[in-house]
Amino acid sequence: DGGITQSPKYLFRKEGQNVTLSCEQNLNHDAMYWYRQDPGQGLRLIYYSQIVNDFQKGDIAEGYSVSREKKESFPLTVTSAQKNPTAFYLCASSYRNEQFFGPGTRLTVL
Amino acid sequence: QKEVEQNSGPLSVPEGAIASLNCTYSDRGSQSFFWYRQYSGKSPELIMSIYSNGDKEDGRFTAQLNKASQYVSLLIRDSQPSDSATYLCAVSFVGFQKLVFGTGTRLLVSP
């Protein structure tokens, strides 16, 4: 089955902890993206990568970091510098501008 | 600032009616336009893409694009309760490899 997987589905973080969200795709897409969605709001772009070993900041990159060592993988680290990390995190990959989303990770700060 | 605007709704329609969802965008250079459906608690699902002026039909869905007026719409014919969801409009601007999303319109289809 081709698709995008994200893990874990739910994640709980204590104050001051860094956590890493996993995103894997087997669609052979070059570009991958991370978004954040808050209740009642649209998707906001955190980071994106168009090719392996290269990535760019999106609109709200502060407090987040990413890596793109493999075409299939684009993990997102939410650092302790992110002051309000509770949100629904969505990973996407794209082919010819059409973006397809994974199932998401819901992060809650305790 | 490139913007995509949608009425947040909710838009309420009876089962079997046509639901009309609208979206406006700020940049005349926009090239690609997308509609996503998002059920509560789930991730967005791409349902329509449109690239040129006019209508594009896919089953019960029709996307309409008018670049001169800078709006794109989604019509859902024979609406079903299962169509109840939030519909996100997304626009790709010239020179960018990323999408800008509207905040979505919540659609409620009553039996």
Short mmCIF file of N, CA, C and O in Angstrom, two decimals, chain B residues 2-74:
data_model
loop_
_atom_site.label_atom_id
_atom_site.label_comp_id
_atom_site.label_asym_id
_atom_site.label_seq_id
_atom_site.Cartn_x
_atom_site.Cartn_y
_atom_site.Cartn_z
N LYS B 2 0.19 36.71 0.99
CA LYS B 2 -0.73 36.00 0.12
C LYS B 2 -1.81 35.37 0.97
O LYS B 2 -1.54 34.64 1.91
N GLU B 3 -3.08 35.65 0.62
CA GLU B 3 -4.18 35.23 1.46
C GLU B 3 -5.22 34.43 0.70
O GLU B 3 -5.44 34.67 -0.50
N VAL B 4 -5.83 33.53 1.42
CA VAL B 4 -6.95 32.74 0.91
C VAL B 4 -8.08 32.87 1.92
O VAL B 4 -7.88 32.58 3.10
N GLU B 5 -9.25 33.33 1.45
CA GLU B 5 -10.36 33.62 2.35
C GLU B 5 -11.53 32.69 2.10
O GLU B 5 -11.92 32.44 0.95
N GLN B 6 -12.09 32.20 3.20
CA GLN B 6 -13.29 31.38 3.14
C GLN B 6 -14.23 31.80 4.26
O GLN B 6 -13.77 32.18 5.35
N ASN B 7 -15.52 31.69 4.01
CA ASN B 7 -16.51 31.89 5.05
C ASN B 7 -16.48 30.67 5.97
O ASN B 7 -16.54 29.53 5.51
N SER B 8 -16.37 30.90 7.28
CA SER B 8 -16.20 29.77 8.20
C SER B 8 -17.46 28.93 8.37
O SER B 8 -17.40 27.77 8.79
N GLY B 9 -18.63 29.53 8.04
CA GLY B 9 -19.88 28.79 8.18
C GLY B 9 -20.35 28.73 9.61
O GLY B 9 -19.98 29.59 10.41
N PRO B 10 -21.20 27.74 9.97
CA PRO B 10 -21.50 26.59 9.14
C PRO B 10 -22.50 26.90 8.01
O PRO B 10 -23.34 27.77 8.16
N LEU B 11 -22.32 26.18 6.92
CA LEU B 11 -23.26 26.22 5.83
C LEU B 11 -24.17 25.01 5.99
O LEU B 11 -23.69 23.88 5.96
N SER B 12 -25.45 25.27 6.18
CA SER B 12 -26.40 24.18 6.42
C SER B 12 -27.27 23.97 5.19
O SER B 12 -27.88 24.93 4.69
N VAL B 13 -27.31 22.75 4.70
CA VAL B 13 -28.15 22.41 3.55
C VAL B 13 -28.89 21.11 3.85
O VAL B 13 -28.38 20.26 4.60
N PRO B 14 -30.09 20.95 3.29
CA PRO B 14 -30.82 19.68 3.48
C PRO B 14 -30.27 18.61 2.55
O PRO B 14 -29.69 18.90 1.49
N GLU B 15 -30.46 17.39 2.94
CA GLU B 15 -30.02 16.26 2.11
C GLU B 15 -30.64 16.35 0.73
O GLU B 15 -31.82 16.66 0.57
N GLY B 16 -29.81 16.13 -0.29
CA GLY B 16 -30.27 16.18 -1.67
C GLY B 16 -30.10 17.53 -2.34
O GLY B 16 -30.21 17.64 -3.56
N ALA B 17 -29.80 18.55 -1.57
CA ALA B 17 -29.62 19.90 -2.13
C ALA B 17 -28.20 20.07 -2.67
O ALA B 17 -27.34 19.21 -2.50
N ILE B 18 -27.99 21.20 -3.33
CA ILE B 18 -26.65 21.56 -3.81
C ILE B 18 -25.98 22.46 -2.78
O ILE B 18 -26.54 23.47 -2.36
N ALA B 19 -24.79 22.08 -2.36
CA ALA B 19 -24.00 22.91 -1.46
C ALA B 19 -22.98 23.69 -2.28
O ALA B 19 -22.31 23.11 -3.15
N SER B 20 -22.88 24.97 -2.02
CA SER B 20 -21.96 25.84 -2.76
C SER B 20 -20.96 26.46 -1.79
O SER B 20 -21.34 27.19 -0.88
N LEU B 21 -19.71 26.16 -1.99
CA LEU B 21 -18.65 26.64 -1.12
C LEU B 21 -17.74 27.57 -1.92
O LEU B 21 -17.37 27.24 -3.05
N ASN B 22 -17.40 28.70 -1.34
CA ASN B 22 -16.64 29.72 -2.07
C ASN B 22 -15.31 30.04 -1.42
O ASN B 22 -15.15 29.91 -0.19
N CYS B 23 -14.39 30.53 -2.23
CA CYS B 23 -13.04 30.84 -1.76
C CYS B 23 -12.49 31.96 -2.64
O CYS B 23 -12.64 31.93 -3.87
N THR B 24 -11.91 32.97 -2.03
CA THR B 24 -11.24 34.03 -2.79
C THR B 24 -9.77 34.07 -2.41
O THR B 24 -9.38 33.67 -1.31
N TYR B 25 -8.95 34.56 -3.34
CA TYR B 25 -7.51 34.58 -3.08
C TYR B 25 -6.96 35.93 -3.53
O TYR B 25 -7.53 36.63 -4.37
N SER B 26 -5.83 36.29 -2.97
CA SER B 26 -5.34 37.65 -3.13
C SER B 26 -4.39 37.85 -4.31
O SER B 26 -4.27 38.96 -4.83
N ASP B 27 -3.70 36.80 -4.73
CA ASP B 27 -2.64 36.96 -5.73
C ASP B 27 -3.11 36.56 -7.12
O ASP B 27 -3.47 35.40 -7.36
N ARG B 28 -3.10 37.53 -8.04
CA ARG B 28 -3.54 37.25 -9.41
C ARG B 28 -2.66 36.24 -10.12
O ARG B 28 -3.07 35.65 -11.12
N GLY B 29 -1.45 36.05 -9.63
CA GLY B 29 -0.54 35.11 -10.27
C GLY B 29 -0.73 33.66 -9.85
O GLY B 29 0.04 32.79 -10.27
N SER B 30 -1.73 33.40 -9.06
CA SER B 30 -1.96 32.04 -8.57
C SER B 30 -2.21 31.09 -9.72
O SER B 30 -2.85 31.44 -10.71
N GLN B 31 -1.71 29.86 -9.57
CA GLN B 31 -1.75 28.93 -10.69
C GLN B 31 -2.56 27.68 -10.43
O GLN B 31 -3.21 27.17 -11.34
N SER B 32 -2.52 27.18 -9.20
CA SER B 32 -3.13 25.89 -8.91
C SER B 32 -4.06 26.04 -7.72
O SER B 32 -3.73 26.73 -6.76
N PHE B 33 -5.20 25.33 -7.80
CA PHE B 33 -6.24 25.50 -6.80
C PHE B 33 -6.78 24.14 -6.39
O PHE B 33 -6.98 23.27 -7.25
N PHE B 34 -6.98 23.99 -5.07
CA PHE B 34 -7.32 22.67 -4.56
C PHE B 34 -8.43 22.79 -3.53
O PHE B 34 -8.52 23.77 -2.80
N TRP B 35 -9.25 21.75 -3.47
CA TRP B 35 -10.24 21.60 -2.40
C TRP B 35 -9.95 20.34 -1.63
O TRP B 35 -9.77 19.25 -2.21
N TYR B 36 -9.91 20.50 -0.30
CA TYR B 36 -9.71 19.37 0.60
C TYR B 36 -10.95 19.23 1.49
O TYR B 36 -11.56 20.23 1.87
N ARG B 37 -11.26 18.01 1.84
CA ARG B 37 -12.32 17.71 2.80
C ARG B 37 -11.66 17.20 4.07
O ARG B 37 -10.79 16.33 4.02
N GLN B 38 -12.10 17.73 5.21
CA GLN B 38 -11.53 17.31 6.48
C GLN B 38 -12.66 16.98 7.45
O GLN B 38 -13.40 17.86 7.88
N TYR B 39 -12.77 15.71 7.79
CA TYR B 39 -13.71 15.30 8.83
C TYR B 39 -13.12 15.62 10.19
O TYR B 39 -11.90 15.67 10.36
N SER B 40 -13.99 15.82 11.16
CA SER B 40 -13.57 16.20 12.50
C SER B 40 -12.56 15.19 13.07
O SER B 40 -12.81 13.99 13.08
N GLY B 41 -11.41 15.69 13.48
CA GLY B 41 -10.39 14.84 14.08
C GLY B 41 -9.52 14.09 13.10
O GLY B 41 -8.63 13.34 13.50
N LYS B 42 -9.78 14.27 11.81
CA LYS B 42 -9.01 13.56 10.77
C LYS B 42 -8.16 14.53 9.96
O LYS B 42 -8.25 15.75 10.11
N SER B 43 -7.33 13.97 9.10
CA SER B 43 -6.47 14.80 8.26
C SER B 43 -7.21 15.18 6.97
O SER B 43 -8.18 14.53 6.57
N PRO B 44 -6.77 16.25 6.29
CA PRO B 44 -7.42 16.67 5.04
C PRO B 44 -7.22 15.64 3.93
O PRO B 44 -6.17 15.02 3.82
N GLU B 45 -8.25 15.52 3.10
CA GLU B 45 -8.24 14.62 1.96
C GLU B 45 -8.47 15.44 0.70
O GLU B 45 -9.46 16.18 0.60
N LEU B 46 -7.59 15.31 -0.28
CA LEU B 46 -7.73 16.05 -1.53
C LEU B 46 -8.92 15.49 -2.33
O LEU B 46 -8.98 14.29 -2.60
N ILE B 47 -9.86 16.38 -2.68
CA ILE B 47 -11.01 15.93 -3.46
C ILE B 47 -11.06 16.54 -4.85
O ILE B 47 -11.65 15.93 -5.75
N MET B 48 -10.50 17.73 -5.04
CA MET B 48 -10.54 18.34 -6.36
C MET B 48 -9.32 19.23 -6.55
O MET B 48 -8.88 19.89 -5.62
N SER B 49 -8.81 19.26 -7.77
CA SER B 49 -7.79 20.23 -8.15
C SER B 49 -8.22 20.86 -9.47
O SER B 49 -8.85 20.19 -10.30
N ILE B 50 -7.92 22.13 -9.65
CA ILE B 50 -8.29 22.82 -10.88
C ILE B 50 -7.21 23.83 -11.22
O ILE B 50 -6.66 24.48 -10.33
N TYR B 51 -6.90 23.93 -12.51
CA TYR B 51 -5.75 24.74 -12.93
C TYR B 51 -6.11 25.81 -13.96
O TYR B 51 -5.33 26.75 -14.18
N SER B 52 -7.26 25.66 -14.63
CA SER B 52 -7.62 26.63 -15.66
C SER B 52 -9.05 27.10 -15.44
O SER B 52 -9.86 26.43 -14.78
N ASN B 53 -9.36 28.26 -16.00
CA ASN B 53 -10.69 28.84 -15.86
C ASN B 53 -11.78 27.88 -16.36
O ASN B 53 -11.59 27.14 -17.33
N GLY B 54 -12.91 27.92 -15.66
CA GLY B 54 -14.03 27.10 -16.08
C GLY B 54 -14.41 26.11 -15.01
O GLY B 54 -14.10 26.30 -13.84
N ASP B 55 -15.11 25.08 -15.44
CA ASP B 55 -15.62 24.06 -14.54
C ASP B 55 -14.87 22.74 -14.71
O ASP B 55 -14.46 22.40 -15.82
N LYS B 56 -14.73 22.03 -13.60
CA LYS B 56 -14.18 20.68 -13.64
C LYS B 56 -15.07 19.80 -12.79
O LYS B 56 -15.30 20.12 -11.62
N GLU B 57 -15.58 18.74 -13.38
CA GLU B 57 -16.54 17.89 -12.68
C GLU B 57 -15.92 16.54 -12.36
O GLU B 57 -15.18 15.96 -13.15
N ASP B 58 -16.25 16.04 -11.17
CA ASP B 58 -15.81 14.70 -10.76
C ASP B 58 -16.90 14.11 -9.88
O ASP B 58 -17.00 14.46 -8.70
N GLY B 59 -17.74 13.29 -10.47
CA GLY B 59 -18.85 12.72 -9.72
C GLY B 59 -19.82 13.79 -9.28
O GLY B 59 -20.30 14.58 -10.10
N ARG B 60 -20.10 13.85 -7.97
CA ARG B 60 -21.03 14.86 -7.46
C ARG B 60 -20.37 16.21 -7.23
O ARG B 60 -21.03 17.17 -6.85
N PHE B 61 -19.06 16.29 -7.41
CA PHE B 61 -18.31 17.51 -7.16
C PHE B 61 -18.00 18.27 -8.46
O PHE B 61 -17.62 17.65 -9.46
N THR B 62 -18.16 19.60 -8.39
CA THR B 62 -17.75 20.46 -9.49
C THR B 62 -16.95 21.62 -8.92
O THR B 62 -17.43 22.32 -8.03
N ALA B 63 -15.74 21.78 -9.42
CA ALA B 63 -14.94 22.94 -9.05
C ALA B 63 -15.06 23.98 -10.15
O ALA B 63 -15.06 23.64 -11.33
N GLN B 64 -15.17 25.23 -9.75
CA GLN B 64 -15.29 26.34 -10.70
C GLN B 64 -14.21 27.36 -10.40
O GLN B 64 -14.02 27.74 -9.25
N LEU B 65 -13.51 27.79 -11.44
CA LEU B 65 -12.42 28.74 -11.27
C LEU B 65 -12.66 29.95 -12.14
O LEU B 65 -12.94 29.83 -13.34
N ASN B 66 -12.53 31.13 -11.55
CA ASN B 66 -12.63 32.39 -12.28
C ASN B 66 -11.43 33.24 -11.87
O ASN B 66 -11.44 33.90 -10.83
N LYS B 67 -10.38 33.21 -12.68
CA LYS B 67 -9.15 33.90 -12.32
C LYS B 67 -9.31 35.42 -12.39
O LYS B 67 -8.67 36.14 -11.64
N ALA B 68 -10.15 35.91 -13.28
CA ALA B 68 -10.34 37.36 -13.39
C ALA B 68 -10.95 37.92 -12.11
O ALA B 68 -10.58 39.02 -11.66
N SER B 69 -11.85 37.17 -11.51
CA SER B 69 -12.49 37.60 -10.26
C SER B 69 -11.79 37.03 -9.03
O SER B 69 -12.19 37.34 -7.90
N GLN B 70 -10.80 36.21 -9.24
CA GLN B 70 -10.00 35.64 -8.17
C GLN B 70 -10.83 34.84 -7.17
O GLN B 70 -10.73 35.05 -5.94
N TYR B 71 -11.67 33.98 -7.70
CA TYR B 71 -12.39 33.09 -6.80
C TYR B 71 -12.47 31.69 -7.38
O TYR B 71 -12.42 31.48 -8.60
N VAL B 72 -12.58 30.77 -6.48
CA VAL B 72 -12.77 29.37 -6.84
C VAL B 72 -13.88 28.82 -5.95
O VAL B 72 -13.97 29.18 -4.77
N SER B 73 -14.74 28.01 -6.52
CA SER B 73 -15.86 27.48 -5.76
C SER B 73 -15.94 25.96 -5.92
O SER B 73 -15.38 25.39 -6.86
N LEU B 74 -16.64 25.37 -5.00
CA LEU B 74 -16.90 23.92 -5.03
C LEU B 74 -18.39 23.70 -4.87
O LEU B 74 -18.98 24.18 -3.91
#
